[in-house]
Short mmCIF file of C-alpha atoms in Angstrom, two decimals:
data_model
loop_
_atom_site.label_atom_id
_atom_site.label_comp_id
_atom_site.label_asym_id
_atom_site.label_seq_id
_atom_site.Cartn_x
_atom_site.Cartn_y
_atom_site.Cartn_z
CA MET A 238 0.00 0.00 0.00
CA GLN A 239 2.22 2.74 -1.33
CA ARG A 240 1.62 6.45 -0.99
CA GLY A 241 2.02 8.70 -4.00
CA PRO A 242 5.04 10.98 -4.29
CA GLY A 243 3.11 14.18 -3.59
CA PRO A 244 2.25 15.84 -0.30
CA SER A 245 0.00 13.99 2.13
CA PRO A 246 -3.65 15.09 2.20
CA ARG A 247 -4.43 17.74 4.79
CA THR A 248 -5.99 16.57 8.00
CA ARG A 249 -9.17 18.10 9.37
CA ALA A 250 -8.94 21.59 10.79
CA GLY A 251 -7.83 21.65 14.39
CA ARG A 252 -6.18 18.22 14.21
CA ARG A 253 -2.60 17.35 13.35
CA ARG A 254 -1.32 13.97 12.38
CA SER A 255 1.03 12.69 15.08
CA THR A 256 4.67 12.72 14.07
CA THR A 257 6.70 9.62 14.81
CA PRO A 258 10.06 8.37 13.50
CA ASP A 259 8.30 5.38 11.91
CA HIS A 260 5.80 7.60 10.08
CA ILE A 261 8.57 9.80 8.68
CA SER A 262 10.61 6.80 7.60
CA ASP A 263 7.59 5.16 5.94
CA VAL A 264 6.86 8.33 3.98
CA ALA A 265 10.50 8.50 2.91
CA ILE A 266 10.51 4.86 1.79
CA ASP A 267 7.45 5.48 -0.35
CA LEU A 268 9.10 8.47 -2.00
CA PHE A 269 12.43 6.70 -2.53
CA THR A 270 10.62 3.72 -4.05
CA ALA A 271 8.51 5.87 -6.37
CA ARG A 272 11.16 8.36 -7.51
CA GLY A 273 14.56 6.95 -6.63
CA PHE A 274 16.69 7.94 -3.67
CA GLY A 275 18.70 10.55 -5.55
CA GLU A 276 15.58 12.32 -6.80
CA VAL A 277 14.09 12.92 -3.36
CA SER A 278 15.21 15.71 -1.04
CA VAL A 279 14.79 16.11 2.69
CA ASP A 280 12.33 18.91 1.93
CA ASP A 281 10.28 16.50 -0.21
CA VAL A 282 10.06 14.05 2.68
CA ALA A 283 9.15 16.74 5.19
CA GLN A 284 6.42 18.10 2.93
CA ALA A 285 4.96 14.63 2.27
CA ALA A 286 5.04 13.83 5.99
CA GLY A 287 3.30 17.10 6.80
CA ILE A 288 6.09 18.39 9.02
CA ALA A 289 8.70 21.14 8.98
CA ARG A 290 12.25 20.41 7.85
CA ARG A 291 13.56 21.19 11.34
CA THR A 292 11.13 18.67 12.82
CA LEU A 293 12.43 15.96 10.51
CA PHE A 294 15.99 16.67 11.66
CA ARG A 295 14.94 16.25 15.27
CA TYR A 296 14.31 12.61 14.44
CA TYR A 297 16.89 11.92 11.72
CA GLY A 298 20.32 13.43 11.35
CA SER A 299 20.49 13.02 7.59
CA LYS A 300 18.64 11.84 4.53
CA ASN A 301 20.73 8.66 4.57
CA ALA A 302 19.31 7.75 7.98
CA LEU A 303 15.68 7.85 6.83
CA PRO A 304 15.45 4.36 5.28
CA TRP A 305 16.82 2.78 8.46
CA GLY A 306 13.97 3.97 10.68
CA ALA A 307 14.38 3.27 14.38
CA PHE A 308 17.28 0.88 13.83
CA ASP A 309 18.92 1.58 17.18
CA ASP A 310 15.72 0.45 18.90
CA HIS A 311 15.79 -2.76 16.87
CA LEU A 312 19.38 -3.38 17.95
CA GLN A 313 18.25 -3.19 21.55
CA THR A 314 15.64 -5.83 20.72
CA LEU A 315 18.34 -8.08 19.24
CA ARG A 316 20.53 -7.57 22.30
CA ALA A 317 17.62 -8.48 24.57
CA LEU A 318 16.93 -11.63 22.55
CA LEU A 319 20.52 -12.78 22.96
CA ASP A 320 20.70 -11.77 26.62
CA HIS A 321 17.81 -14.11 27.40
CA VAL A 322 19.31 -17.17 25.71
CA ASP A 323 20.02 -19.96 28.19
CA ASP A 324 23.72 -20.77 28.52
CA ALA A 325 22.93 -24.41 27.75
CA VAL A 326 21.79 -23.52 24.21
CA PRO A 327 24.61 -24.12 21.71
CA LEU A 328 26.03 -21.00 20.10
CA GLY A 329 24.86 -21.97 16.61
CA ASP A 330 21.29 -22.57 17.79
CA ALA A 331 21.26 -19.30 19.71
CA LEU A 332 22.47 -17.26 16.74
CA ARG A 333 20.12 -18.95 14.26
CA ASP A 334 17.09 -18.50 16.49
CA ALA A 335 17.92 -14.86 17.21
CA LEU A 336 18.48 -14.12 13.52
CA LEU A 337 15.11 -15.55 12.53
CA THR A 338 13.21 -14.01 15.45
CA PHE A 339 14.77 -10.59 14.83
CA ASN A 340 13.67 -10.76 11.19
CA THR A 341 10.10 -12.01 11.74
CA PHE A 342 7.31 -9.71 10.56
CA ASP A 343 3.59 -9.99 10.01
CA GLU A 344 2.18 -9.77 6.48
CA LEU A 345 1.75 -6.00 6.43
CA GLU A 346 5.16 -5.39 7.99
CA THR A 347 6.78 -7.79 5.52
CA ALA A 348 5.58 -5.77 2.53
CA ARG A 349 6.95 -2.56 4.06
CA HIS A 350 10.18 -4.29 5.08
CA ARG A 351 10.72 -5.51 1.52
CA GLN A 352 10.44 -1.93 0.28
CA ARG A 353 12.83 -0.73 2.98
CA MET A 354 15.47 -3.37 2.32
CA ARG A 355 15.29 -2.87 -1.43
CA VAL A 356 16.06 0.81 -0.94
CA ILE A 357 18.90 0.07 1.52
CA LEU A 358 20.54 -2.72 -0.47
CA GLU A 359 19.98 -1.47 -4.01
CA THR A 360 20.80 2.23 -3.62
CA ALA A 361 24.44 2.91 -4.41
CA GLU A 362 24.47 6.23 -2.54
CA LEU A 363 23.55 4.46 0.70
CA GLN A 364 26.24 1.79 0.79
CA ALA A 365 28.90 3.74 2.71
CA TYR A 366 26.35 4.90 5.29
CA SER A 367 24.96 1.39 5.59
CA MET A 368 28.37 0.10 6.66
CA THR A 369 28.20 2.34 9.72
CA MET A 370 24.79 0.88 10.56
CA TYR A 371 25.99 -2.68 10.05
CA ALA A 372 28.77 -1.96 12.54
CA GLY A 373 26.21 -1.56 15.31
CA TRP A 374 24.57 -4.86 14.37
CA ARG A 375 27.93 -6.64 14.28
CA ALA A 376 28.83 -5.22 17.69
CA VAL A 377 25.76 -6.83 19.27
CA ILE A 378 26.68 -10.22 17.79
CA ALA A 379 30.33 -9.89 18.78
CA GLU A 380 29.42 -8.97 22.36
CA PHE A 381 27.23 -12.05 22.66
CA VAL A 382 29.92 -14.37 21.30
CA ALA A 383 32.51 -12.73 23.54
CA GLU A 384 30.34 -13.34 26.61
CA ARG A 385 29.88 -16.96 25.60
CA THR A 386 33.55 -17.61 24.92
CA GLY A 387 35.15 -15.48 27.63
CA THR A 388 37.09 -13.40 25.12
CA PRO A 389 37.09 -9.68 24.29
CA ALA A 390 34.50 -8.58 21.73
CA SER A 391 37.40 -7.28 19.64
CA ALA A 392 39.07 -10.72 19.50
CA LEU A 393 39.29 -12.68 16.26
CA GLY A 394 36.60 -15.22 17.16
CA PRO A 395 33.75 -12.84 18.04
CA GLN A 396 34.61 -10.53 15.15
CA THR A 397 34.73 -13.39 12.65
CA VAL A 398 31.33 -14.64 13.80
CA ALA A 399 29.89 -11.12 13.63
CA TRP A 400 31.13 -10.53 10.08
CA THR A 401 29.95 -13.99 9.04
CA MET A 402 26.50 -13.34 10.47
CA LEU A 403 26.32 -10.08 8.53
CA GLY A 404 27.20 -11.98 5.36
CA VAL A 405 24.51 -14.52 6.14
CA ALA A 406 21.89 -11.82 6.61
CA LEU A 407 22.83 -9.84 3.51
CA SER A 408 23.00 -12.86 1.21
CA ALA A 409 19.61 -14.03 2.51
CA TYR A 410 18.08 -10.61 1.95
CA GLU A 411 19.43 -10.45 -1.59
CA ARG A 412 17.86 -13.82 -2.34
CA TRP A 413 14.56 -12.79 -0.76
CA LEU A 414 14.39 -9.56 -2.77
CA ALA A 415 15.20 -11.40 -6.00
CA ASP A 416 12.65 -14.20 -5.56
CA ASP A 417 9.12 -13.49 -4.32
CA SER A 418 8.47 -17.21 -3.87
CA VAL A 419 11.09 -17.45 -1.10
CA SER A 420 10.08 -16.40 2.41
CA LEU A 421 12.48 -14.34 4.47
CA PRO A 422 12.73 -16.96 7.25
CA GLN A 423 13.51 -19.63 4.66
CA ALA A 424 16.21 -17.51 3.04
CA LEU A 425 17.79 -16.66 6.41
CA GLY A 426 17.66 -20.24 7.65
CA ASP A 427 19.16 -21.62 4.45
CA ALA A 428 21.95 -19.04 4.45
CA PHE A 429 22.78 -19.68 8.09
CA ASP A 430 22.89 -23.43 7.57
CA VAL A 431 25.63 -22.97 4.96
CA VAL A 432 28.03 -21.72 7.65
CA ARG A 433 26.66 -23.48 10.70
CA GLY A 434 29.16 -26.30 10.52
CA GLY A 435 31.96 -23.81 11.03
CA PHE A 436 30.33 -22.41 14.15
CA ASP A 437 29.72 -25.88 15.58
CA ALA A 438 33.32 -26.91 14.94
CA ALA A 439 34.84 -23.74 16.38
CA PHE A 440 32.61 -23.28 19.43
#
């Protein structure tokens, strides 16, 4: 259910649509999908969201941040998932379960998430910024592995697992975006299973 590229319809007099980071990001995703990332300005997004430019910048520091939405909040969710894993659960099982749970969406959310990930993964101008966002995701994984193995998060083992998990996620997302018949959980599970033997052997 995609909005058009123009301004949002005006609300009734005396009422203002509530402004949330998710609403702004959703409006931006619609515009980027319809026009292309490079053809949409911050002013375009603000106008379509029915807010002032300065209000947009209270929520997002740059245009590049808009497709990512409340990603920091999602990282906290991932951290909480891993924090609650029982120590008796093997590392491979813990990482696989967390990966699939973190990337589980209902039907409506899945359609929006597909739009979001297509913008993030297929927009050349976003790739450098995306690496800074991936760093936060890798840090959560590395911290979990470090806790499990009694090593620093900066050590080779936790960092290798973190980078590998990022590769798993990105390859799965690329497959999912390329093939509508493949579900996201299936793509993620299949990608993880390719490398699982290495995790089981090492940890």
